[in-house]
mmCIF file of C-alpha atoms and ligand atoms in Angstrom:
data_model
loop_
_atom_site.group_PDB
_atom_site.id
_atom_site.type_symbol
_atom_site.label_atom_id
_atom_site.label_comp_id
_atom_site.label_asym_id
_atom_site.label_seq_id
_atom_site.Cartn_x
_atom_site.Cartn_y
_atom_site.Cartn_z
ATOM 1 C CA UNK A 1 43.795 -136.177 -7.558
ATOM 2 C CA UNK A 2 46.723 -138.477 -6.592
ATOM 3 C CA UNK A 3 45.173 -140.699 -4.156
ATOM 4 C CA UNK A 4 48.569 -142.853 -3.875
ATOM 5 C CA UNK A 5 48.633 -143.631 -0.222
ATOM 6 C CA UNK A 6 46.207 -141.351 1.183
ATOM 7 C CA UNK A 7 42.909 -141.132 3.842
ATOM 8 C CA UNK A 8 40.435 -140.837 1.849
ATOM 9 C CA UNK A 9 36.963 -140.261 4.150
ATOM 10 C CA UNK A 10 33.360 -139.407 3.727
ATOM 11 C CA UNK A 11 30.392 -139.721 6.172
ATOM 12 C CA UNK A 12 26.442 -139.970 4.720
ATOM 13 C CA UNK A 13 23.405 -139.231 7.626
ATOM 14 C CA UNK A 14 21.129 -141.976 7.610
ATOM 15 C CA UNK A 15 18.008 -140.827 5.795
ATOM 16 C CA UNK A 16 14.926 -142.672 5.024
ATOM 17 C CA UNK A 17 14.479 -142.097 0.988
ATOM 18 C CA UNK A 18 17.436 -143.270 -1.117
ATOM 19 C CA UNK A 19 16.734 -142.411 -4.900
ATOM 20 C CA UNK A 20 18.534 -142.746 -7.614
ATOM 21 C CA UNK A 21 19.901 -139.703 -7.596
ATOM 22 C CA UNK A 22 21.384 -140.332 -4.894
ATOM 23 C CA UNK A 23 22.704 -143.738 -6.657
ATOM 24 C CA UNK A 24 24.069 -141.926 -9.617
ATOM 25 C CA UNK A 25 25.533 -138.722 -8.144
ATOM 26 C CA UNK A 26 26.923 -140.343 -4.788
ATOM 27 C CA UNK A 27 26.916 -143.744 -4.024
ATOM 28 C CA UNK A 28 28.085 -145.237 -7.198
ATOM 29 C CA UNK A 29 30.992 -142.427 -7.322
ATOM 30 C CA UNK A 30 31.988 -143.336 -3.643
ATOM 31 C CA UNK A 31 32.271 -146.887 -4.366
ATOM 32 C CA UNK A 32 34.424 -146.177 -7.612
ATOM 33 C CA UNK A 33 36.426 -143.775 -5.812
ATOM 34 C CA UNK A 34 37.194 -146.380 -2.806
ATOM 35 C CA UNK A 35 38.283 -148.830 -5.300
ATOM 36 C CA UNK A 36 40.639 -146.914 -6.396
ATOM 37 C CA UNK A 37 41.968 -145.464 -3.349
ATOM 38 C CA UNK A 38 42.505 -148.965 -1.541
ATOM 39 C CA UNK A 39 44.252 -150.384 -5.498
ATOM 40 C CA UNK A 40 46.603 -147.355 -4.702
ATOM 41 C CA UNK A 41 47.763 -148.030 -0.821
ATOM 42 C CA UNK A 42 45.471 -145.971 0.310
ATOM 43 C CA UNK A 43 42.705 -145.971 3.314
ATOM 44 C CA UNK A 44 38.680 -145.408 2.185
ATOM 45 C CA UNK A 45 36.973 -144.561 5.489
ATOM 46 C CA UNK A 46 33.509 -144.341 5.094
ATOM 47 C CA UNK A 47 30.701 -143.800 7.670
ATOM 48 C CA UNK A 48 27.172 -142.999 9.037
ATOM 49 C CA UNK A 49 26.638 -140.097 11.073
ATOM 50 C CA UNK A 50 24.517 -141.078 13.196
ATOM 51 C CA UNK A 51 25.348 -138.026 15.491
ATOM 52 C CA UNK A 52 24.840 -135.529 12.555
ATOM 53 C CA UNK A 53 21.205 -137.039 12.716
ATOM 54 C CA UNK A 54 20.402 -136.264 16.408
ATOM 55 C CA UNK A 55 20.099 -132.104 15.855
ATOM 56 C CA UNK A 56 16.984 -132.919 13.790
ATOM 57 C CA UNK A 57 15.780 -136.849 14.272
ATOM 58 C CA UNK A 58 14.508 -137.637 17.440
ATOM 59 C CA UNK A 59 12.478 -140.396 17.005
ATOM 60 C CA UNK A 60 14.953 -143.732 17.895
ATOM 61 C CA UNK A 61 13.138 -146.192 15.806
ATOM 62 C CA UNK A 62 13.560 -144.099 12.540
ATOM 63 C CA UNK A 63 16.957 -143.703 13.278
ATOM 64 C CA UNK A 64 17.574 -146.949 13.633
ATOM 65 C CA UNK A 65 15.489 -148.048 10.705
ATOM 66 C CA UNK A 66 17.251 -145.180 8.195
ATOM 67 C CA UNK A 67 20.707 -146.425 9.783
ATOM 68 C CA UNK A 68 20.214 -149.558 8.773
ATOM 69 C CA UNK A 69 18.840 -149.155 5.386
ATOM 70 C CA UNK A 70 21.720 -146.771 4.409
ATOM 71 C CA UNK A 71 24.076 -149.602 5.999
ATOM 72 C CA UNK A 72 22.406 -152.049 3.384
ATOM 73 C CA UNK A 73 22.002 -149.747 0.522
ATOM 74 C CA UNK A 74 25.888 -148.919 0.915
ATOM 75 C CA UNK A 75 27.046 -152.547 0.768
ATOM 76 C CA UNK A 76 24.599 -154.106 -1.328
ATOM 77 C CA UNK A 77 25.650 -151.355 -4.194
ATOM 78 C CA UNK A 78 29.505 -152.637 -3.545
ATOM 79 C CA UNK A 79 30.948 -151.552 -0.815
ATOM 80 C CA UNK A 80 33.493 -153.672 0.209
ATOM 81 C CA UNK A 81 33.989 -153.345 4.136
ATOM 82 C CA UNK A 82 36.822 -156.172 4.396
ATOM 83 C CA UNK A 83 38.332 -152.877 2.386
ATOM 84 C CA UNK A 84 37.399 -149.997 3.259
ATOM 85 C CA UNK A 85 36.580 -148.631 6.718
ATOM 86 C CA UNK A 86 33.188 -149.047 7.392
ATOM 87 C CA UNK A 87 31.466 -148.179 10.209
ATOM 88 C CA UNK A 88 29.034 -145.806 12.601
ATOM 89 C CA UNK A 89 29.856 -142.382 13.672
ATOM 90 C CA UNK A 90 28.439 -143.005 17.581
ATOM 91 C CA UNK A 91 31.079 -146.330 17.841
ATOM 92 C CA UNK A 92 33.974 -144.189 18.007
ATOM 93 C CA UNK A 93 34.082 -141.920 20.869
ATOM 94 C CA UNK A 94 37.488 -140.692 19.352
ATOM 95 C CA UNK A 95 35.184 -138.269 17.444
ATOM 96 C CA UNK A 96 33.656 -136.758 20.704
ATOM 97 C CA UNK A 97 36.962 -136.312 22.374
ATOM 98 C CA UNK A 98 38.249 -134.804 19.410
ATOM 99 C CA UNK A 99 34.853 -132.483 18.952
ATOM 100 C CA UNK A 100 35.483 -131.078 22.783
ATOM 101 C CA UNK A 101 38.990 -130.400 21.916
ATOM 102 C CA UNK A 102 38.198 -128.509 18.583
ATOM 103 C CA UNK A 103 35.805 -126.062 20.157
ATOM 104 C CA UNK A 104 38.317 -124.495 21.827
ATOM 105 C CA UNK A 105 40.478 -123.534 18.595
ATOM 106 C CA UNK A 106 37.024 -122.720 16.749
ATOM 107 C CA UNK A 107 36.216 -119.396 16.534
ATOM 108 C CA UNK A 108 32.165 -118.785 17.644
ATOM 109 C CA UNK A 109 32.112 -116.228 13.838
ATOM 110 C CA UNK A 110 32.770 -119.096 12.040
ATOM 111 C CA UNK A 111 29.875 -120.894 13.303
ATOM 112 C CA UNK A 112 27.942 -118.109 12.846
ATOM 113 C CA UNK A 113 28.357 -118.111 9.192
ATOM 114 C CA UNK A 114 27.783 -121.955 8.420
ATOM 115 C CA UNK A 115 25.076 -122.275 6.252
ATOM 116 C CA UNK A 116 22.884 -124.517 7.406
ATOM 117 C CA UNK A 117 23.066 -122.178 10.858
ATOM 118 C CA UNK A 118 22.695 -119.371 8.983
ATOM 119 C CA UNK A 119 19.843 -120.884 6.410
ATOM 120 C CA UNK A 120 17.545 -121.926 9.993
ATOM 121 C CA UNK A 121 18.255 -117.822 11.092
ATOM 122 C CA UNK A 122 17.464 -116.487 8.235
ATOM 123 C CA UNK A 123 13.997 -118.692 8.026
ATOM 124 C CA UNK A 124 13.411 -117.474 11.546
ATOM 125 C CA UNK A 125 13.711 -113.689 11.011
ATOM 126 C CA UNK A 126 11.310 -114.313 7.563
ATOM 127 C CA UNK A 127 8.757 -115.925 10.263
ATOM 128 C CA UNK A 128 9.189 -112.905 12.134
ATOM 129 C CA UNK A 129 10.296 -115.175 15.123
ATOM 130 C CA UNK A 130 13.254 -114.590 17.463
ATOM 131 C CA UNK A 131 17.016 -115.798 15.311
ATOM 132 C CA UNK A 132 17.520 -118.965 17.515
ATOM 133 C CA UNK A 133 13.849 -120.188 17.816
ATOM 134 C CA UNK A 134 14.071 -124.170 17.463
ATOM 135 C CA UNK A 135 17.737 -124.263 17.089
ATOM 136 C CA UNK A 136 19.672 -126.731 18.742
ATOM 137 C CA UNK A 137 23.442 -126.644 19.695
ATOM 138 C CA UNK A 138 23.904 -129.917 17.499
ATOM 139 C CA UNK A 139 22.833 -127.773 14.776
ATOM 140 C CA UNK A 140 24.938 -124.941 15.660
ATOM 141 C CA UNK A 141 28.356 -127.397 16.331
ATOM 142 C CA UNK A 142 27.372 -129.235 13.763
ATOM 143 C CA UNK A 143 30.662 -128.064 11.387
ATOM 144 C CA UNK A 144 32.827 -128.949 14.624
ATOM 145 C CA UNK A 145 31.773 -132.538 14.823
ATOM 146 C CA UNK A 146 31.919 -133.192 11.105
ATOM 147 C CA UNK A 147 35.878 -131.402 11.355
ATOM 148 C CA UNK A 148 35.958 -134.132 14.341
ATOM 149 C CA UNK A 149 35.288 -136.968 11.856
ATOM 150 C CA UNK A 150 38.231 -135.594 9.324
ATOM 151 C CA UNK A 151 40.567 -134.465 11.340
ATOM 152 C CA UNK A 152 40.580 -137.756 13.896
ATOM 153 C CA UNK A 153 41.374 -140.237 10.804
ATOM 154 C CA UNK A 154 44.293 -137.617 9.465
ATOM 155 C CA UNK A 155 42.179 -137.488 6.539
ATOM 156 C CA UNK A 156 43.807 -135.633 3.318
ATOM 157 C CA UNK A 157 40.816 -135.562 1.214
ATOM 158 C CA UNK A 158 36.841 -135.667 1.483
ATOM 159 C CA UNK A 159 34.621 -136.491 -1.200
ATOM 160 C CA UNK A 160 31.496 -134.225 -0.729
ATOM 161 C CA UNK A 161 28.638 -132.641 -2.182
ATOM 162 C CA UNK A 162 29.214 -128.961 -2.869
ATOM 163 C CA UNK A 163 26.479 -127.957 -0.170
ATOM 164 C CA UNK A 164 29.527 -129.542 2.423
ATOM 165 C CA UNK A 165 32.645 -127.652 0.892
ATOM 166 C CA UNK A 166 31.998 -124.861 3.317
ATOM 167 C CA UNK A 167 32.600 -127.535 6.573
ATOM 168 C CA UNK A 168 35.508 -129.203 4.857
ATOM 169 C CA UNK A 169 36.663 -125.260 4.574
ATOM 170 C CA UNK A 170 35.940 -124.814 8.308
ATOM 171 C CA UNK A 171 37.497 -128.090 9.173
ATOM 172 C CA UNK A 172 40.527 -126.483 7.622
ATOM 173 C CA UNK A 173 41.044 -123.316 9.214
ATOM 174 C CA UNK A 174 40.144 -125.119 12.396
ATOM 175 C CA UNK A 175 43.099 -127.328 11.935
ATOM 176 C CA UNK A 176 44.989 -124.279 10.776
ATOM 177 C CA UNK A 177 44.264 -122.349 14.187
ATOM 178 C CA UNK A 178 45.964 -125.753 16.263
ATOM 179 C CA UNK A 179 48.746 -125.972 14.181
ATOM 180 C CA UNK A 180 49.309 -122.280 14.389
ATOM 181 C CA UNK A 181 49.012 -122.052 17.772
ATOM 182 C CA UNK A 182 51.513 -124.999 19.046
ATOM 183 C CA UNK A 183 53.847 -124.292 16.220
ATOM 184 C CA UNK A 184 53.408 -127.113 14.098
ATOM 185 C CA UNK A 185 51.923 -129.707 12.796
ATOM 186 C CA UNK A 186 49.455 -131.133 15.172
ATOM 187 C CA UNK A 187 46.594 -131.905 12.521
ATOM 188 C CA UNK A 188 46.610 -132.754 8.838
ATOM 189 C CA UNK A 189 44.918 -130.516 7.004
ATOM 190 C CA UNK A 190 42.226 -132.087 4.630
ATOM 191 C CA UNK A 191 40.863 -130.758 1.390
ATOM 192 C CA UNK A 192 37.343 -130.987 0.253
ATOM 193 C CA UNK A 193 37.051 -132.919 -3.258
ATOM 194 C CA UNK A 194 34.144 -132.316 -5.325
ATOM 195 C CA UNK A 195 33.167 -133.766 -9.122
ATOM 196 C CA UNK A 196 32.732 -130.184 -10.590
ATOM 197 C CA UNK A 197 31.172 -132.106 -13.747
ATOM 198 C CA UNK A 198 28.152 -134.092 -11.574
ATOM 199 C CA UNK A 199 25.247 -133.621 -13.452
ATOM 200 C CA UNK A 200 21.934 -133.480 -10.951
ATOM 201 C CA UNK A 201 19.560 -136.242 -11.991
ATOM 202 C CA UNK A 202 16.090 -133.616 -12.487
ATOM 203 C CA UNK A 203 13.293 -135.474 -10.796
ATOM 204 C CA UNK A 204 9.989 -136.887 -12.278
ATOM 205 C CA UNK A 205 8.511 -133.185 -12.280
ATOM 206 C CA UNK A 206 11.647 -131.861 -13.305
ATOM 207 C CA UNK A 207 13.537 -129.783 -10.407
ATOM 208 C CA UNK A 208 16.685 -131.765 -8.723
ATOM 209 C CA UNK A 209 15.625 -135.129 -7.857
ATOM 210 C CA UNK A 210 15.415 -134.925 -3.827
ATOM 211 C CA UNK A 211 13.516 -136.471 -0.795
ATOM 212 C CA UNK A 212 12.036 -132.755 -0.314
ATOM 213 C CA UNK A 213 10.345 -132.731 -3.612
ATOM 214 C CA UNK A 214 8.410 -135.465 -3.402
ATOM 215 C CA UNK A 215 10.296 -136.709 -7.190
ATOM 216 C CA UNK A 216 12.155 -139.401 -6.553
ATOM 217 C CA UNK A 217 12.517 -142.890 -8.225
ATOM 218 C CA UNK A 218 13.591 -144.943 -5.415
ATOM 219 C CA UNK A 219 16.599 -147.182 -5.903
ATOM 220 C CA UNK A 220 15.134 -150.155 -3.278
ATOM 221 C CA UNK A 221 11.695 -151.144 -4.596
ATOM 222 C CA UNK A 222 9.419 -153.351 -6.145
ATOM 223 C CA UNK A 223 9.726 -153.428 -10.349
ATOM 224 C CA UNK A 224 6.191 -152.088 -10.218
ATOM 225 C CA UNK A 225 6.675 -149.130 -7.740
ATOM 226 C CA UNK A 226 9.589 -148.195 -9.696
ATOM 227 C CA UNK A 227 7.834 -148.044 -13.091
ATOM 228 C CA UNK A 228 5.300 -146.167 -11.433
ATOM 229 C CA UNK A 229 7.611 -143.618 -10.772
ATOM 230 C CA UNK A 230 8.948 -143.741 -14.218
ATOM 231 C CA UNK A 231 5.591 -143.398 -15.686
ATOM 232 C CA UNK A 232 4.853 -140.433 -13.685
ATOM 233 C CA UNK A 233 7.774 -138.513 -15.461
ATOM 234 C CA UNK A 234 6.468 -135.156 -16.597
ATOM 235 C CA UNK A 235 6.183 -135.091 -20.502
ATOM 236 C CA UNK A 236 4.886 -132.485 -22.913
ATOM 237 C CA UNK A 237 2.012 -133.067 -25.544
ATOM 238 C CA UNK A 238 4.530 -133.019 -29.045
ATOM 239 C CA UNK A 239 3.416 -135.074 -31.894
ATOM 240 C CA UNK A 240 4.746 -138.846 -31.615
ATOM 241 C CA UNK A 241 6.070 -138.698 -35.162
ATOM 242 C CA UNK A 242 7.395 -134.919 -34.595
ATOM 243 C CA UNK A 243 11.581 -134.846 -34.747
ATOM 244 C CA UNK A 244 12.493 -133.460 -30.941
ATOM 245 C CA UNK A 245 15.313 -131.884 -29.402
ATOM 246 C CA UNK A 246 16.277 -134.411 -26.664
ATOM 247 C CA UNK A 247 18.349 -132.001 -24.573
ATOM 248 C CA UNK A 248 14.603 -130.170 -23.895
ATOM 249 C CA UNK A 249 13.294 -133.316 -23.146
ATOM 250 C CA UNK A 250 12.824 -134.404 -19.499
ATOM 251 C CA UNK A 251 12.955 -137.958 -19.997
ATOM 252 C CA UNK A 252 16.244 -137.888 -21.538
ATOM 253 C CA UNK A 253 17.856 -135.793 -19.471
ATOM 254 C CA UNK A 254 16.907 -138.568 -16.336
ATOM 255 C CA UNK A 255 17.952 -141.499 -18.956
ATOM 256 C CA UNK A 256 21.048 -140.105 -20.036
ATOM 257 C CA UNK A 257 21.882 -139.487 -16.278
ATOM 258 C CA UNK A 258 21.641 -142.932 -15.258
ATOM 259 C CA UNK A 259 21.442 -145.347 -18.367
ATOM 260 C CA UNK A 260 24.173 -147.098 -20.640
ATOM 261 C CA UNK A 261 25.650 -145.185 -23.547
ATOM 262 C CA UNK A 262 23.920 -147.148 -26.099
ATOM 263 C CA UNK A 263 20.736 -146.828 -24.782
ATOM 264 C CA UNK A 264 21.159 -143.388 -24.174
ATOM 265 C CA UNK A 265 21.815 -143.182 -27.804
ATOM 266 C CA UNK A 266 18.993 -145.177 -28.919
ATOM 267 C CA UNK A 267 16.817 -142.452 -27.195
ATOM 268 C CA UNK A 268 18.580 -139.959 -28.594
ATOM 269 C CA UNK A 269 18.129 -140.977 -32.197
ATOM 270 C CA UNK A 270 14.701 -142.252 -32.102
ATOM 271 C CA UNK A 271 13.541 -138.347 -30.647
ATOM 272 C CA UNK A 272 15.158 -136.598 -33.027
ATOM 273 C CA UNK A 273 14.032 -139.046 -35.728
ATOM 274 C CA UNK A 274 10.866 -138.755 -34.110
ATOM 275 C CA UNK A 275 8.380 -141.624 -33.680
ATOM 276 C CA UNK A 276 9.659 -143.171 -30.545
ATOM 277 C CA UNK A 277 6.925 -142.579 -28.436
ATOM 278 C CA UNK A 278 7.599 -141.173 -24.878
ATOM 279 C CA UNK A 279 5.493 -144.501 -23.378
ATOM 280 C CA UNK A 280 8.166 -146.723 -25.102
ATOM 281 C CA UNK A 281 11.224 -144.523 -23.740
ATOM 282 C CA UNK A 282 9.513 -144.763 -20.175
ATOM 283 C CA UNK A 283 9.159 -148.158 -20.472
ATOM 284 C CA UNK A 284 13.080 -148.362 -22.008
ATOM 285 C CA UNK A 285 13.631 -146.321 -18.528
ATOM 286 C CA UNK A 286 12.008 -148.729 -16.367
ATOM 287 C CA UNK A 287 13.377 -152.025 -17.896
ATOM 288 C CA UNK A 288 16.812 -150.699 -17.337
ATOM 289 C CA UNK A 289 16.702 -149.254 -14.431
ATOM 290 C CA UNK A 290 15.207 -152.609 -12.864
ATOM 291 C CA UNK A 291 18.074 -153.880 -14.903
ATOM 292 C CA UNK A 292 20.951 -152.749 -13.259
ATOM 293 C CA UNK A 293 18.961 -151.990 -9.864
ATOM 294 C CA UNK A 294 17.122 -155.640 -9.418
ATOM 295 C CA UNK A 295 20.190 -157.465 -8.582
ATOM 296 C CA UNK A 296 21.105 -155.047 -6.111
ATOM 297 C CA UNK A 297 17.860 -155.027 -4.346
ATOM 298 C CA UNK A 298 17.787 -158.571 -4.139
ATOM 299 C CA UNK A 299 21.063 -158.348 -1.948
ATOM 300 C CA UNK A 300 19.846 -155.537 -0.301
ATOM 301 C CA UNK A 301 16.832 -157.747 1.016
ATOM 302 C CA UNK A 302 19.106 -160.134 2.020
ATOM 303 C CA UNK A 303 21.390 -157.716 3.810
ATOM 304 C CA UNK A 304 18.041 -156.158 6.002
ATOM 305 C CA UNK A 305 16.640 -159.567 6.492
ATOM 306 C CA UNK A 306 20.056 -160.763 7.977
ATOM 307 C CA UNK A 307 20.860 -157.402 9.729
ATOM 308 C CA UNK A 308 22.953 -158.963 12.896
ATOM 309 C CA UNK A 309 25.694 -159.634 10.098
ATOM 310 C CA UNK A 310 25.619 -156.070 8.954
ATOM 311 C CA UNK A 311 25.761 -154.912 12.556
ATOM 312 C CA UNK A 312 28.795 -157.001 13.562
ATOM 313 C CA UNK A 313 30.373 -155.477 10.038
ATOM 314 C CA UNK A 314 29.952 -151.674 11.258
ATOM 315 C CA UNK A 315 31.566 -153.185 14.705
ATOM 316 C CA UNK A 316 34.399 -154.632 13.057
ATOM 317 C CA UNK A 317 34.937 -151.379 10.952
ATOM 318 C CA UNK A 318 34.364 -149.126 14.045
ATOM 319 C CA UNK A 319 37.151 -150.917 15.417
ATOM 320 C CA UNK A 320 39.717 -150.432 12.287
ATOM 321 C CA UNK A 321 38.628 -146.371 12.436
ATOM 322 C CA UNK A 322 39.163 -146.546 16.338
ATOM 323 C CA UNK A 323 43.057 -147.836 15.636
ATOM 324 C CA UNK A 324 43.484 -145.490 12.982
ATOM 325 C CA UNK A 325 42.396 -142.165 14.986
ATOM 326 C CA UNK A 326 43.577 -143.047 18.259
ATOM 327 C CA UNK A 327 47.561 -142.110 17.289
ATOM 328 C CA UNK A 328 46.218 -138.778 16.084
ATOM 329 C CA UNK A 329 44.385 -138.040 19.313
ATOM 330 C CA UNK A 330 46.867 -139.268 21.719
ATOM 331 C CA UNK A 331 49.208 -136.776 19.876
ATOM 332 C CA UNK A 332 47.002 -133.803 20.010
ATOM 333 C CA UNK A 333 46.328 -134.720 23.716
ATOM 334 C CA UNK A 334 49.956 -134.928 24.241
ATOM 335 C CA UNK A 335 50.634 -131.399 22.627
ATOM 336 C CA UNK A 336 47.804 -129.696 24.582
ATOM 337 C CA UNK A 337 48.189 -131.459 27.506
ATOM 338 C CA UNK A 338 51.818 -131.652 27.687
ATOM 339 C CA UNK A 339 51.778 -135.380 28.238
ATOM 340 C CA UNK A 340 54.848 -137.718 27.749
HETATM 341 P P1 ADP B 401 18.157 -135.230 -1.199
HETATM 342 O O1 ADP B 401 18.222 -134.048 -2.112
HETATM 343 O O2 ADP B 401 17.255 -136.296 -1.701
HETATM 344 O O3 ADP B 401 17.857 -134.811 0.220
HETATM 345 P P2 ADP B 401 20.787 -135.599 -0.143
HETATM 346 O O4 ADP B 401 20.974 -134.138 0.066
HETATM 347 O O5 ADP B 401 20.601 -136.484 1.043
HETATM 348 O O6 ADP B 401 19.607 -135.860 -1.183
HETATM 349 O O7 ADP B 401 22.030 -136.091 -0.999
HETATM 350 C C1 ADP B 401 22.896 -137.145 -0.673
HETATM 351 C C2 ADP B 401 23.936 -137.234 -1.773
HETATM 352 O O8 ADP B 401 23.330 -137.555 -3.040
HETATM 353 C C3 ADP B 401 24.710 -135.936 -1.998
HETATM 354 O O9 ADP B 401 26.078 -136.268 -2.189
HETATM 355 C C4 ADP B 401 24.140 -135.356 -3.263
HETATM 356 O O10 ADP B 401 25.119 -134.653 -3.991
HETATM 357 C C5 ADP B 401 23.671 -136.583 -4.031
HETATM 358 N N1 ADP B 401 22.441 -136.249 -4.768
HETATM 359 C C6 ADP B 401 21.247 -135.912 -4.213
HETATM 360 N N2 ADP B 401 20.325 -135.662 -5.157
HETATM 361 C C7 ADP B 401 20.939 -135.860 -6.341
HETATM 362 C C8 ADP B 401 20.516 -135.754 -7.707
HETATM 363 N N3 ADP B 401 19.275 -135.422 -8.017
HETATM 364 N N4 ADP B 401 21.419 -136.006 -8.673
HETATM 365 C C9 ADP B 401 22.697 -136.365 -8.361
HETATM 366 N N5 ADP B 401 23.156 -136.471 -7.105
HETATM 367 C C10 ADP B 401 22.304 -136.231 -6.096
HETATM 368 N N1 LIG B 402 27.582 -133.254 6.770
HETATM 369 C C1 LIG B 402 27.614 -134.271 5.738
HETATM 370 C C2 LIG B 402 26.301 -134.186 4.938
HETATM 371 O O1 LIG B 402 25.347 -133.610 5.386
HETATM 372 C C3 LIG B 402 27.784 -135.653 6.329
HETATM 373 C C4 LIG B 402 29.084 -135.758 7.057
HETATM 374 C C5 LIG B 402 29.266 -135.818 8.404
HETATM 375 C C6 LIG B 402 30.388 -135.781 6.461
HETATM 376 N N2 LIG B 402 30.587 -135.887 8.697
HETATM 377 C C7 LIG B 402 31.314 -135.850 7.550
HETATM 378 C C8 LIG B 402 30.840 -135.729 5.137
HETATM 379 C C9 LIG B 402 32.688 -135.878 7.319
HETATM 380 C C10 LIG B 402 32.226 -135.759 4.931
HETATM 381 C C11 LIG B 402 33.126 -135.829 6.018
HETATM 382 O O2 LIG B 402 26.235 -134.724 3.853
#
C-alpha cells in the first residue's frame, strides 16, 4: 500500500476488556501503521465511536468509563496525538450531517444485508421471535454512520478487521451512488485495508482470544492477575521429557503470537527437545509479557489518574478532524444544495 500522502482513518468502540489480542492484532499494528503514514505526508485519523456504542450500551457511566480506558490504552501503547488525529466520534457533528445526507443515496437492500443486521435477524427467527424484536435503528444505520466517519475525512484507506470489510464495501458503493448521481466526483472513494496474514492470538482455552469467551489475558493489569491468566492456559498431560510438536501446542501458539523471536525460539527448541516443562514456558510467558506490557501500564495509570489531560487531547484532535471534514461537507452541501 502506498500511503505517500494519503487519509489514512480507523475508528475502535469503546469496550470494557482490552486483551492482548487485541494488543497484538490491532493496536500495535495501528500505531505502526500511523507512523508510517504521518513519515510519508500523510494524515492518521484515528477515533472512538462513541456513537457506534449507543445501539447496544446504554448505561452512561460504562460508556464513559470504556471511553476513557480505550483513550488511555491507545496513547499509553504510542499513539502520538500531536500526530495523528485523535479524537471522539460525538465531537464532530460533521459526521451526523454527513450520516443524514448519506441515507438518502443508501439503498434500504443494502442495509438489509449488513451482517451484523442480518446476524440479530437471523438470531430472532432461531428464537422463533418476530425479525426486528430488540433491534434498534442505530443498529440498522449503523453501516451509514461508520461510511459518515470515512467519507467526511476524504479518507482513501481504512485499516479494519475483516468482520468490517463489508461497511468499508458499503461505504463505497454509497459514495459510488453520489458521485454517480451528480456526475462526478463529490466523495472519495475509500478502500478497506486488511493484514490478510494476522494470525488470531487463540485464548487461554484455545478458541480466538475475545471478551465473549471469557479467555483473555488482559493487557492493563496487575503482574499477578496477568500470570494468573497465563497459568490458566489449557495444556495437555505429555511427558515433561517427551520431544513435542510445538505447532500442536497451545502455549506456543499464544507465545509465538506475541513474544520476541528469540524467545519464541527458545520455546520452540526446548519442546521439541523435550524437557522444558510447560510451568517454566508459562512462567517464560508471564515474565515477558509483564516485560513489554509493565511499562505501558504504568503510563496507562498515569494517563486514567490524570484524565482532564487526556480529555483536552481528544478536544484538541476533534478540532483538527473538524477542519479536515468541514471542506468535504461544505462541498457535498454545495452540490446537493446548489449553494455558491
Ligand atoms: P473481541 O473479540 O475481544 O470482542 P474485538 O472484536 O473488539 O475483540 O476486536 C478489536 C480488534 O482487535 C479487531 O481489530 C480484531 O481484529 C482484533 N482482535 C480481537 N481479538 C483478537 C485476537 N484474538 N487476535 C488478534 N487480533 C484480535
Ligand atoms: N465498526 C467498527 C468496528 O466495529 C468501528 C468503526 C466505526 C470504524 N467507524 C469506523 C472502523 C470507521 C473504521 C472506519 O470495529
Amino acid at each position: 500500500m502506498d500511503v505517500q500522502n494519503k487519509i489514512v482513518l480507523t475508528g475502535v468502540k469503546p469496550t470494557g476488556t482490552v486483551h492482548i489480542g487485541n494488543y497484538v492484532g490491532a493496536i500495535k499494528p495501528a500505531i505502526a501503521l500511523g507512523r508510517e503514514v504521518i513519515a510519508n505526508g500523510g494524515h492518521y485519523v484515528m477515533f472512538i465511536a462513541d456513537y457506534h456504542a449507543v445501539n447496544y450500551l446504554k448505561n452512561p457511566e460504562e460508556m464513559q468509563l470504556f471511553t476513557r480506558k480505550l483513550a488511555c490504552t491507545y496513547l499509553a501503547c504510542g499513539l502520538d496525538p500531536n500526530q495523528m488525529i485523535f479524537y471522539r466520534q460525538s465531537d464532530v457533528p460533521e459526521v451526523f450531517e454527513m450520516t443524514t445526507l448519506l441515507t438518502n443515496f443508501t439503498p434500504k437492500g443494502f442495509m438489509n444485508k449488513a451482517h451484523a443486521y442480518k446476524a440479530a435477524v437471523d438470531k430472532n427467527i432461531a428464537k422463533g421471535e418476530p425479525a426486528d424484536a430488540g433491534i434498534n435503528m442505530g443498529l440498522y444505520n449503523y453501516p451509514i454512520l461508520m461510511a459518515a466517519d470515512i467519507l467526511t475525512y476524504g479518507s482513501d484507506y481504512v485499516p479494519v478487521g475483516k468482520d468490517q470489510v463489508q461497511h468499508v464495501e458499503i461505504t463505497a458503493d454509497i459514495a459510488g451512488a453520489v458521485n454517480a448521481c451528480y456526475g462526478k466526483q463529490v466523495l472519495k472513494i475509500p478502500q478497506a485495508i486488511t493484514q490478510e496474514n494476522a494470525a488470531l492470538l487463540p485464548g487461554t482455552d484455545g478458541r480466538k482470544m475475545s471478551k465473549s469467551y471469557n479467555n483473555v489475558i488482559p493487557l492493563f493489569d496487575d503482574a499477578e492477575v496477568i500470570r494468573k491468566a497465563v497459568m490458566s492456559i489449557k495444556t495437555d498431560s505429555q511427558d515433561i521429557n517427551a520431544p513435542k510438536n510445538p505447532e500442536d501446542i497451545l502455549l506456543f501458539q499464544i507465545a509465538r503470537g506475541f513474544c520476541q523471536p528469540e524467545l519464541v525460539k527458545e520455546i520452540e527448541e526446548g519442546l521439541r527437545k523435550g524437557g522444558m516443562g510447560y510451568g517454566t514456558i508459562k512462567k517464560m510467558l508471564a515474565d515477558a509479557i509483564t516485560a513489554e506490557l509493565a511499562p505501558l501500564y504504568e503510563k496507562y495509570v498515569d494517563y486514567m489518574a490524570h484524565y482532564d489531560k487526556v480529555e483536552e487531547m481528544l478536544r484538541e484532535g476533534a478540532k483538527k478532524a473538524r477542519a479536515l471534514a468541514r471542506p468535504v461537507l461544505d462541498n457535498f452541501r454545495a452540490t446537493v444544495l446548489n449553494l455558491k
